[in-house]
Short mmCIF file of C-alpha atoms in Angstrom, two decimals:
data_model
loop_
_atom_site.label_atom_id
_atom_site.label_comp_id
_atom_site.label_asym_id
_atom_site.label_seq_id
_atom_site.Cartn_x
_atom_site.Cartn_y
_atom_site.Cartn_z
CA UNK A 1 43.05 -10.21 36.53
CA UNK A 2 41.40 -11.27 39.76
CA UNK A 3 38.75 -13.94 39.47
CA UNK A 4 36.93 -13.28 42.71
CA UNK A 5 34.60 -10.38 43.48
CA UNK A 6 36.28 -7.45 45.25
CA UNK A 7 33.98 -7.30 48.27
CA UNK A 8 34.48 -6.64 51.94
CA UNK A 9 33.45 -9.47 54.15
CA UNK A 10 31.32 -9.14 57.22
CA UNK A 11 30.45 -5.46 57.18
CA UNK A 12 28.09 -5.67 54.21
CA UNK A 13 29.80 -2.64 52.70
CA UNK A 14 31.26 -2.59 49.21
CA UNK A 15 34.98 -2.32 48.76
CA UNK A 16 36.49 0.15 46.31
CA UNK A 17 36.83 -2.50 43.63
CA UNK A 18 33.21 -3.58 43.98
CA UNK A 19 32.01 0.02 43.87
CA UNK A 20 34.07 0.66 40.73
CA UNK A 21 32.68 -2.40 38.97
CA UNK A 22 29.13 -1.46 39.96
CA UNK A 23 29.70 2.07 38.64
CA UNK A 24 30.67 0.70 35.21
CA UNK A 25 27.67 -1.64 35.09
CA UNK A 26 25.33 1.15 36.18
CA UNK A 27 26.84 3.43 33.56
CA UNK A 28 26.08 0.86 30.87
CA UNK A 29 22.46 0.32 31.88
CA UNK A 30 21.96 4.08 32.21
CA UNK A 31 23.38 4.47 28.72
CA UNK A 32 20.96 1.85 27.38
CA UNK A 33 17.97 3.63 28.93
CA UNK A 34 19.10 7.05 27.73
CA UNK A 35 19.80 5.73 24.23
CA UNK A 36 16.30 4.31 23.85
CA UNK A 37 14.59 7.45 25.15
CA UNK A 38 16.68 10.01 23.25
CA UNK A 39 15.76 8.61 19.87
CA UNK A 40 12.05 9.16 20.46
CA UNK A 41 12.62 12.90 20.92
CA UNK A 42 14.92 13.12 17.88
CA UNK A 43 12.58 11.41 15.38
CA UNK A 44 11.03 14.62 13.92
CA UNK A 45 14.49 16.07 13.25
CA UNK A 46 15.67 12.81 11.65
CA UNK A 47 12.62 12.74 9.38
CA UNK A 48 13.16 16.38 8.35
CA UNK A 49 16.79 15.86 7.31
CA UNK A 50 16.66 12.38 5.76
CA UNK A 51 13.14 12.60 4.32
CA UNK A 52 12.02 9.30 5.84
CA UNK A 53 8.46 8.04 5.48
CA UNK A 54 6.32 7.41 8.54
CA UNK A 55 6.70 3.66 8.02
CA UNK A 56 10.50 3.86 7.92
CA UNK A 57 10.58 6.18 10.92
CA UNK A 58 8.47 3.73 12.91
CA UNK A 59 10.69 0.86 11.77
CA UNK A 60 13.77 2.67 13.11
CA UNK A 61 12.22 2.50 16.58
CA UNK A 62 10.86 -1.03 16.15
CA UNK A 63 14.21 -2.39 14.92
CA UNK A 64 15.79 -1.73 18.31
CA UNK A 65 12.87 -3.22 20.27
CA UNK A 66 12.68 -6.31 18.05
CA UNK A 67 16.38 -7.11 18.40
CA UNK A 68 16.44 -6.29 22.12
CA UNK A 69 13.41 -8.38 23.05
CA UNK A 70 14.09 -11.17 20.59
CA UNK A 71 17.69 -11.83 21.61
CA UNK A 72 17.56 -11.13 25.37
CA UNK A 73 17.22 -14.75 26.53
CA UNK A 74 19.89 -15.89 24.11
CA UNK A 75 22.15 -13.13 25.44
CA UNK A 76 21.62 -14.24 29.02
CA UNK A 77 22.41 -17.87 28.27
CA UNK A 78 25.49 -17.01 26.21
CA UNK A 79 26.73 -14.98 29.20
CA UNK A 80 26.25 -18.01 31.47
CA UNK A 81 28.24 -20.29 29.18
CA UNK A 82 30.98 -18.04 27.83
CA UNK A 83 31.43 -15.71 30.79
CA UNK A 84 29.55 -12.59 31.83
CA UNK A 85 32.60 -10.31 31.68
CA UNK A 86 33.59 -11.35 28.16
CA UNK A 87 30.04 -11.07 26.82
CA UNK A 88 29.40 -7.72 28.54
CA UNK A 89 32.55 -6.03 27.23
CA UNK A 90 32.13 -7.45 23.72
CA UNK A 91 28.51 -6.29 23.55
CA UNK A 92 29.51 -2.84 24.83
CA UNK A 93 32.10 -2.55 22.04
CA UNK A 94 29.51 -3.50 19.41
CA UNK A 95 27.07 -1.00 20.94
CA UNK A 96 29.73 1.72 20.58
CA UNK A 97 30.53 0.94 16.94
CA UNK A 98 26.99 0.76 15.64
CA UNK A 99 25.77 3.78 17.58
CA UNK A 100 28.48 5.67 15.72
CA UNK A 101 27.22 4.25 12.42
CA UNK A 102 23.78 5.67 13.22
CA UNK A 103 25.31 9.10 13.68
CA UNK A 104 26.81 8.98 10.18
CA UNK A 105 23.65 7.65 8.52
CA UNK A 106 22.54 9.29 5.30
CA UNK A 107 19.89 6.71 4.33
CA UNK A 108 17.06 4.98 6.14
CA UNK A 109 18.63 1.52 5.77
CA UNK A 110 21.74 2.69 7.62
CA UNK A 111 19.64 3.81 10.55
CA UNK A 112 17.67 0.55 10.52
CA UNK A 113 20.87 -1.50 10.51
CA UNK A 114 22.46 0.59 13.24
CA UNK A 115 19.41 0.38 15.52
CA UNK A 116 18.91 -3.37 15.01
CA UNK A 117 22.53 -4.23 15.83
CA UNK A 118 22.57 -1.76 18.73
CA UNK A 119 19.45 -3.43 20.12
CA UNK A 120 21.08 -6.83 19.69
CA UNK A 121 24.17 -5.61 21.55
CA UNK A 122 21.98 -4.33 24.39
CA UNK A 123 20.25 -7.74 24.50
CA UNK A 124 23.61 -9.36 25.32
CA UNK A 125 24.98 -6.53 27.47
CA UNK A 126 21.99 -6.09 29.81
CA UNK A 127 21.56 -9.64 31.17
CA UNK A 128 25.35 -10.06 31.38
CA UNK A 129 25.58 -6.88 33.47
CA UNK A 130 22.83 -7.89 35.87
CA UNK A 131 24.26 -11.41 36.12
CA UNK A 132 27.68 -9.95 36.99
CA UNK A 133 26.06 -8.23 39.95
CA UNK A 134 24.10 -11.31 41.01
CA UNK A 135 27.18 -13.52 40.70
CA UNK A 136 29.64 -11.13 42.35
CA UNK A 137 27.70 -9.83 45.36
CA UNK A 138 26.58 -12.33 48.03
CA UNK A 139 22.83 -12.82 48.25
CA UNK A 140 21.25 -10.68 50.92
CA UNK A 141 22.10 -7.13 51.96
CA UNK A 142 25.05 -6.56 49.59
CA UNK A 143 23.30 -7.91 46.51
CA UNK A 144 20.07 -6.09 47.33
CA UNK A 145 21.88 -2.78 47.59
CA UNK A 146 23.79 -3.37 44.37
CA UNK A 147 20.71 -4.43 42.39
CA UNK A 148 18.62 -1.55 43.73
CA UNK A 149 21.29 0.96 42.71
CA UNK A 150 21.56 -0.73 39.30
CA UNK A 151 17.80 -0.87 38.72
CA UNK A 152 17.30 2.71 39.89
CA UNK A 153 19.97 3.84 37.45
CA UNK A 154 18.25 1.93 34.64
CA UNK A 155 14.84 3.51 35.17
CA UNK A 156 16.39 6.95 35.67
CA UNK A 157 18.20 6.57 32.36
CA UNK A 158 14.93 6.34 30.50
CA UNK A 159 13.34 9.24 32.41
CA UNK A 160 16.32 11.57 32.01
CA UNK A 161 16.90 10.41 28.43
CA UNK A 162 13.82 12.30 27.33
CA UNK A 163 15.34 15.57 28.54
CA UNK A 164 18.87 14.77 27.34
CA UNK A 165 17.44 13.86 23.94
CA UNK A 166 15.66 17.19 23.76
CA UNK A 167 18.87 19.08 24.54
CA UNK A 168 21.00 17.11 22.07
CA UNK A 169 18.37 17.37 19.33
CA UNK A 170 18.47 21.14 19.72
CA UNK A 171 22.18 20.98 18.79
CA UNK A 172 21.73 18.33 16.09
CA UNK A 173 20.05 14.93 15.97
CA UNK A 174 23.30 13.14 15.13
CA UNK A 175 24.53 13.86 18.66
CA UNK A 176 21.84 11.48 19.88
CA UNK A 177 24.05 8.78 18.36
CA UNK A 178 27.50 10.32 18.92
CA UNK A 179 27.03 11.03 22.64
CA UNK A 180 26.57 7.30 23.46
CA UNK A 181 29.79 6.57 21.52
CA UNK A 182 31.77 8.83 23.85
CA UNK A 183 30.17 7.37 26.98
CA UNK A 184 30.58 3.79 25.71
CA UNK A 185 34.28 4.33 25.07
CA UNK A 186 34.83 5.59 28.62
CA UNK A 187 32.89 2.67 30.08
CA UNK A 188 34.76 0.15 27.93
CA UNK A 189 38.16 1.37 29.08
CA UNK A 190 37.03 1.41 32.71
CA UNK A 191 35.35 -1.99 32.38
CA UNK A 192 38.51 -3.69 31.11
CA UNK A 193 40.19 -2.69 34.36
CA UNK A 194 37.39 -2.83 36.92
CA UNK A 195 35.09 -5.70 35.95
CA UNK A 196 36.00 -9.05 37.45
CA UNK A 197 34.06 -12.30 37.47
CA UNK A 198 33.82 -15.21 39.85
CA UNK A 199 34.68 -18.19 37.62
CA UNK A 200 32.38 -20.40 39.69
CA UNK A 201 29.45 -18.47 38.20
CA UNK A 202 30.35 -19.63 34.67
CA UNK A 203 28.43 -22.68 33.54
CA UNK A 204 30.57 -25.65 32.43
CA UNK A 205 31.46 -25.29 28.74
CA UNK A 206 29.07 -27.43 26.77
CA UNK A 207 27.81 -28.09 23.26
CA UNK A 208 25.80 -25.05 22.24
CA UNK A 209 22.10 -25.62 21.60
CA UNK A 210 21.99 -24.24 18.06
CA UNK A 211 18.48 -25.52 17.30
CA UNK A 212 17.14 -24.03 20.52
CA UNK A 213 18.88 -20.72 19.87
CA UNK A 214 17.45 -20.43 16.35
CA UNK A 215 13.87 -21.35 17.29
CA UNK A 216 13.88 -19.19 20.43
CA UNK A 217 15.26 -16.14 18.63
CA UNK A 218 12.77 -16.57 15.79
CA UNK A 219 9.86 -17.02 18.21
CA UNK A 220 10.83 -13.94 20.21
CA UNK A 221 11.39 -11.77 17.14
CA UNK A 222 8.06 -12.75 15.59
CA UNK A 223 6.22 -12.31 18.88
CA UNK A 224 7.75 -8.87 19.38
CA UNK A 225 6.94 -7.92 15.80
CA UNK A 226 3.34 -9.08 16.25
CA UNK A 227 2.99 -6.87 19.31
CA UNK A 228 4.29 -3.84 17.44
CA UNK A 229 1.73 -4.52 14.68
CA UNK A 230 -1.31 -4.81 16.97
CA UNK A 231 -2.21 -1.16 16.56
CA UNK A 232 -2.34 -1.68 12.78
CA UNK A 233 -4.26 -4.95 12.93
CA UNK A 234 -7.45 -3.50 11.40
CA UNK A 235 -5.59 -2.73 8.19
CA UNK A 236 -3.34 -5.79 8.02
CA UNK A 237 -5.17 -8.39 10.09
CA UNK A 238 -4.11 -11.39 7.97
CA UNK A 239 -0.42 -10.47 8.27
CA UNK A 240 -0.69 -9.99 12.03
CA UNK A 241 -2.41 -13.38 12.43
CA UNK A 242 0.26 -15.02 10.27
CA UNK A 243 3.16 -13.66 12.33
CA UNK A 244 1.40 -14.61 15.58
CA UNK A 245 0.82 -18.13 14.26
CA UNK A 246 4.41 -18.51 13.11
CA UNK A 247 5.63 -17.34 16.51
CA UNK A 248 3.38 -19.89 18.25
CA UNK A 249 4.75 -22.70 16.07
CA UNK A 250 8.34 -21.71 16.84
CA UNK A 251 7.57 -21.50 20.57
CA UNK A 252 6.17 -25.03 20.47
CA UNK A 253 9.22 -26.23 18.54
CA UNK A 254 11.51 -24.57 21.08
CA UNK A 255 9.79 -26.27 24.02
CA UNK A 256 10.05 -29.66 22.32
CA UNK A 257 13.73 -29.09 21.53
CA UNK A 258 14.54 -28.00 25.08
CA UNK A 259 12.77 -31.00 26.58
CA UNK A 260 14.91 -33.42 24.56
CA UNK A 261 18.21 -31.54 24.36
CA UNK A 262 21.17 -32.79 26.41
CA UNK A 263 22.45 -29.22 26.71
CA UNK A 264 19.35 -26.99 26.57
CA UNK A 265 19.63 -23.29 25.95
CA UNK A 266 17.02 -22.71 28.65
CA UNK A 267 16.35 -25.28 31.33
CA UNK A 268 12.55 -25.34 31.52
CA UNK A 269 12.73 -26.36 35.16
CA UNK A 270 13.71 -22.79 36.03
CA UNK A 271 10.00 -21.94 35.80
CA UNK A 272 9.38 -24.07 38.89
CA UNK A 273 10.49 -20.98 40.82
CA UNK A 274 7.21 -19.33 41.77
CA UNK A 275 8.94 -16.05 42.61
CA UNK A 276 10.58 -15.97 39.17
CA UNK A 277 7.26 -16.50 37.37
CA UNK A 278 5.44 -14.02 39.59
CA UNK A 279 8.07 -11.30 39.26
CA UNK A 280 8.24 -11.69 35.47
CA UNK A 281 4.47 -11.26 35.18
CA UNK A 282 4.71 -8.25 37.48
CA UNK A 283 7.53 -6.77 35.39
CA UNK A 284 5.48 -7.07 32.19
CA UNK A 285 2.46 -5.35 33.73
CA UNK A 286 4.52 -2.67 35.51
CA UNK A 287 6.44 -1.47 32.45
CA UNK A 288 3.55 -2.05 30.08
CA UNK A 289 1.42 0.32 32.13
CA UNK A 290 4.11 3.00 32.22
CA UNK A 291 4.97 2.92 28.52
CA UNK A 292 1.28 3.04 27.68
CA UNK A 293 0.84 5.99 30.03
CA UNK A 294 3.79 7.82 28.51
CA UNK A 295 2.33 7.38 25.03
CA UNK A 296 -1.01 8.80 26.19
CA UNK A 297 0.60 11.75 27.97
CA UNK A 298 2.73 12.60 24.93
CA UNK A 299 -0.35 12.79 22.70
CA UNK A 300 -2.32 14.68 25.33
CA UNK A 301 0.30 17.35 25.99
CA UNK A 302 1.51 17.87 22.42
CA UNK A 303 -1.64 17.37 20.33
CA UNK A 304 -4.34 18.63 22.70
CA UNK A 305 -2.52 21.18 24.86
CA UNK A 306 0.00 22.29 22.21
CA UNK A 307 3.16 21.68 24.25
CA UNK A 308 6.50 21.16 22.48
CA UNK A 309 8.42 17.88 22.67
CA UNK A 310 10.98 19.45 25.00
CA UNK A 311 8.27 20.85 27.28
CA UNK A 312 6.70 17.40 27.38
CA UNK A 313 10.00 15.80 28.36
CA UNK A 314 10.48 18.37 31.13
CA UNK A 315 6.99 17.66 32.43
CA UNK A 316 7.90 13.99 32.89
CA UNK A 317 11.32 14.60 34.47
CA UNK A 318 9.85 14.39 37.99
CA UNK A 319 9.45 10.66 37.42
CA UNK A 320 13.24 10.55 37.30
CA UNK A 321 13.35 11.12 41.07
CA UNK A 322 13.94 7.37 41.28
CA UNK A 323 17.57 8.08 40.35
CA UNK A 324 17.95 9.52 43.85
CA UNK A 325 15.36 7.59 45.85
CA UNK A 326 16.07 4.09 44.51
CA UNK A 327 19.66 3.84 45.79
CA UNK A 328 19.08 5.84 48.99
CA UNK A 329 15.57 5.11 50.28
CA UNK A 330 14.59 1.79 48.73
CA UNK A 331 17.39 -0.31 50.32
CA UNK A 332 16.30 0.92 53.76
CA UNK A 333 12.68 0.03 53.05
CA UNK A 334 13.65 -3.40 51.70
CA UNK A 335 15.73 -4.08 54.81
CA UNK A 336 12.81 -3.09 57.01
CA UNK A 337 9.83 -4.55 55.13
CA UNK A 338 11.19 -7.01 52.55
CA UNK A 339 11.13 -6.95 48.74
CA UNK A 340 7.55 -8.20 48.45
CA UNK A 341 5.98 -5.44 50.55
CA UNK A 342 8.07 -2.72 48.89
CA UNK A 343 6.99 -3.92 45.44
CA UNK A 344 3.35 -3.80 46.54
CA UNK A 345 3.90 -0.21 47.63
CA UNK A 346 5.30 0.61 44.19
CA UNK A 347 2.28 -0.89 42.46
CA UNK A 348 -0.07 0.99 44.80
CA UNK A 349 1.58 4.32 43.98
CA UNK A 350 1.36 3.50 40.25
CA UNK A 351 -2.36 2.68 40.42
CA UNK A 352 -3.00 5.96 42.24
CA UNK A 353 -0.89 7.97 39.79
CA UNK A 354 -2.64 6.63 36.70
CA UNK A 355 -6.08 6.91 38.27
CA UNK A 356 -5.52 10.57 39.18
CA UNK A 357 -4.60 11.34 35.57
CA UNK A 358 -8.02 10.13 34.43
CA UNK A 359 -9.25 13.60 35.36
CA UNK A 360 -7.15 15.26 32.63
CA UNK A 361 -8.91 18.11 30.86
CA UNK A 362 -8.35 20.58 28.07
CA UNK A 363 -7.65 23.31 30.62
CA UNK A 364 -5.17 21.39 32.77
CA UNK A 365 -1.98 23.09 33.94
CA UNK A 366 1.29 21.45 34.95
CA UNK A 367 0.27 21.73 38.60
CA UNK A 368 -2.74 19.51 37.93
CA UNK A 369 -0.60 16.66 36.58
CA UNK A 370 2.26 17.02 39.08
CA UNK A 371 0.72 14.68 41.71
CA UNK A 372 0.60 11.85 39.15
CA UNK A 373 4.24 12.30 38.12
CA UNK A 374 5.34 12.37 41.77
CA UNK A 375 3.41 9.18 42.51
CA UNK A 376 4.93 7.48 39.45
CA UNK A 377 8.42 8.56 40.51
CA UNK A 378 7.77 6.88 43.87
CA UNK A 379 6.32 3.84 42.09
CA UNK A 380 9.50 3.33 40.04
CA UNK A 381 11.67 3.94 43.09
CA UNK A 382 9.94 1.15 45.00
CA UNK A 383 8.93 -1.25 42.24
CA UNK A 384 11.65 -1.63 39.62
CA UNK A 385 14.61 -2.72 41.75
CA UNK A 386 12.84 -5.14 44.12
CA UNK A 387 11.11 -6.77 41.13
CA UNK A 388 14.52 -7.44 39.64
CA UNK A 389 15.81 -8.87 42.91
CA UNK A 390 12.86 -11.22 43.32
CA UNK A 391 13.34 -12.50 39.75
CA UNK A 392 16.92 -13.64 40.42
CA UNK A 393 16.74 -14.76 44.06
CA UNK A 394 17.21 -18.44 44.73
CA UNK A 395 18.44 -19.12 41.18
CA UNK A 396 21.67 -21.12 40.77
CA UNK A 397 24.73 -18.96 40.08
CA UNK A 398 25.30 -20.61 36.69
CA UNK A 399 21.74 -19.65 35.62
CA UNK A 400 21.80 -16.03 36.80
CA UNK A 401 22.30 -14.86 33.21
CA UNK A 402 19.22 -16.77 32.12
CA UNK A 403 17.13 -15.40 34.99
CA UNK A 404 18.39 -11.88 34.26
CA UNK A 405 17.53 -12.31 30.58
CA UNK A 406 14.03 -13.48 31.47
CA UNK A 407 13.16 -10.49 33.64
CA UNK A 408 14.62 -8.00 31.18
CA UNK A 409 12.69 -9.68 28.38
CA UNK A 410 9.54 -9.28 30.47
CA UNK A 411 10.26 -5.57 30.87
CA UNK A 412 10.72 -5.18 27.10
CA UNK A 413 7.67 -7.22 26.09
CA UNK A 414 5.61 -5.40 28.67
CA UNK A 415 6.60 -2.11 27.07
CA UNK A 416 5.66 -3.31 23.57
CA UNK A 417 2.38 -4.78 24.76
CA UNK A 418 1.44 -1.68 26.76
CA UNK A 419 2.06 0.63 23.81
CA UNK A 420 0.04 -1.54 21.44
CA UNK A 421 -2.83 -1.99 23.90
CA UNK A 422 -3.37 1.72 24.65
CA UNK A 423 -3.00 2.62 20.97
CA UNK A 424 -5.56 0.03 19.91
CA UNK A 425 -8.04 0.95 22.66
CA UNK A 426 -7.62 4.66 22.00
CA UNK A 427 -8.19 4.22 18.27
CA UNK A 428 -11.28 2.08 18.87
CA UNK A 429 -12.68 4.55 21.40
CA UNK A 430 -12.15 7.52 19.07
CA UNK A 431 -13.87 5.92 16.08
CA UNK A 432 -14.64 8.60 13.50
CA UNK A 433 -14.51 11.44 16.01
CA UNK A 434 -11.87 14.14 15.69
CA UNK A 435 -12.92 17.00 17.96
CA UNK A 436 -10.68 17.88 20.95
CA UNK A 437 -13.31 16.66 23.42
CA UNK A 438 -13.70 13.34 21.58
CA UNK A 439 -9.95 12.82 21.39
CA UNK A 440 -9.65 13.62 25.09
CA UNK A 441 -12.32 11.05 25.95
CA UNK A 442 -10.54 8.44 23.81
CA UNK A 443 -7.30 9.07 25.71
CA UNK A 444 -9.13 8.69 29.02
CA UNK A 445 -10.50 5.35 27.85
CA UNK A 446 -7.03 4.19 26.81
CA UNK A 447 -5.68 5.25 30.22
CA UNK A 448 -7.85 2.56 31.80
CA UNK A 449 -5.34 0.03 30.44
CA UNK A 450 -2.46 1.25 32.69
CA UNK A 451 -4.82 1.46 35.66
CA UNK A 452 -6.04 -2.12 35.11
CA UNK A 453 -2.54 -3.49 34.39
CA UNK A 454 -1.05 -2.16 37.61
CA UNK A 455 -4.06 -3.31 39.62
CA UNK A 456 -3.68 -6.85 38.23
CA UNK A 457 0.06 -6.72 38.87
CA UNK A 458 -0.57 -5.71 42.46
CA UNK A 459 -2.82 -8.74 42.94
CA UNK A 460 -0.23 -11.09 41.40
CA UNK A 461 2.61 -9.76 43.55
CA UNK A 462 0.50 -9.89 46.73
CA UNK A 463 0.68 -13.71 46.61
CA UNK A 464 4.43 -13.51 47.14
CA UNK A 465 4.40 -11.12 50.07
CA UNK A 466 6.92 -12.20 52.67
CA UNK A 467 5.59 -13.50 55.96
CA UNK A 468 9.03 -13.55 57.57
CA UNK A 469 9.33 -11.86 60.91
CA UNK A 470 13.06 -11.22 61.13
CA UNK A 471 14.97 -8.75 59.00
CA UNK A 472 17.41 -11.25 57.45
CA UNK A 473 14.54 -13.37 56.19
CA UNK A 474 12.74 -10.33 54.84
CA UNK A 475 15.82 -9.30 52.91
CA UNK A 476 15.64 -12.48 50.87
CA UNK A 477 11.90 -12.75 50.63
CA UNK A 478 10.12 -12.56 47.32
#
């Protein structure tokens, strides 16, 4: 196996080997996005066949998010130390096996186990995949193109997963689990042949920071769990406060451990990178706003307008235009204007899209909501990829896995926070009301959260706007 990245030199174009490796990595991140989205559409069918309670059904979704968010940083650091290729392929194999277990589930605990382990596998696979790109493609034009294609594929996976989930659920909900098994197997075989790794990007083998790993994972899991419980805080306030407090204690313990450890799991000095901090905050706000918006739109279309789940997924498919625009248009815009300016454009489109949807009414047609979905498709095309680039630029090669884990964690926590925030605000705004007009007004109030989040994100990212005049400087600007 070659140990150097299969790239062409001066032209900036990818060689066949590089393109093949990128295709496998994009296939994996597309699979992860599709897998997460498909399950949401299949939940009613799963409940009908297995007779699951609402609490268990919600836990099936939460189990994946908790494992994914809680183990992401650990996954990134393990990839740095033990090798991105090895970690990526191992995690993909685990993803395959436990997705299959979910398809054979006959009890709720089997689904919970399958989703938790699948989420854990994704937490190791995702930062390893992004770090393989960052460590294999030279910083600048080649890496920008590769990351933009990768990020566009990731966001498209979630958008198209809603439709794919609807189609598979019509055949049988178990295919929501079996289809990823087939795709994972193909990717695993291709990955064994096509994925190579520059050994210089592997951190020197060192004593593993067990104490840091345990406290970090516990802190992340409890923090993620607290976020998922925010919408139920009025009924279980003491439990929510307890988990938040326990998470805070573990975070403090983790910081103290990392400051004194000779081989820290996460070098705290990485946060001296202003672009890394800024892009992670932007990532949280960007995805938090979108996931909150999607939750609102799902309730609006299905509960107030009477649309089916499949019709709802088709209504949102326009947002998936980023699958085409992100790899084709965004690299040209980044080359011309720089990552910072392109990200600002993405946030501006998002603010406009959410604000336009504030006019939703009980008599709205699809044509009335189409401008918002188009604007959000443009927002993801311009925002997701450049945010990812900014988060990993200027970071040492042996910490690319850590930086990749950080930004992906921010995306996941943003999603959890956005969902909880709009749910809590919508519930508070509705109060005891239950008429269609009152429910509509509550949804409009909740929609202010995505509008505010993207506006704040736009302000944060504006501080990092590149002031470079020449194109090569702009390409690397955060």
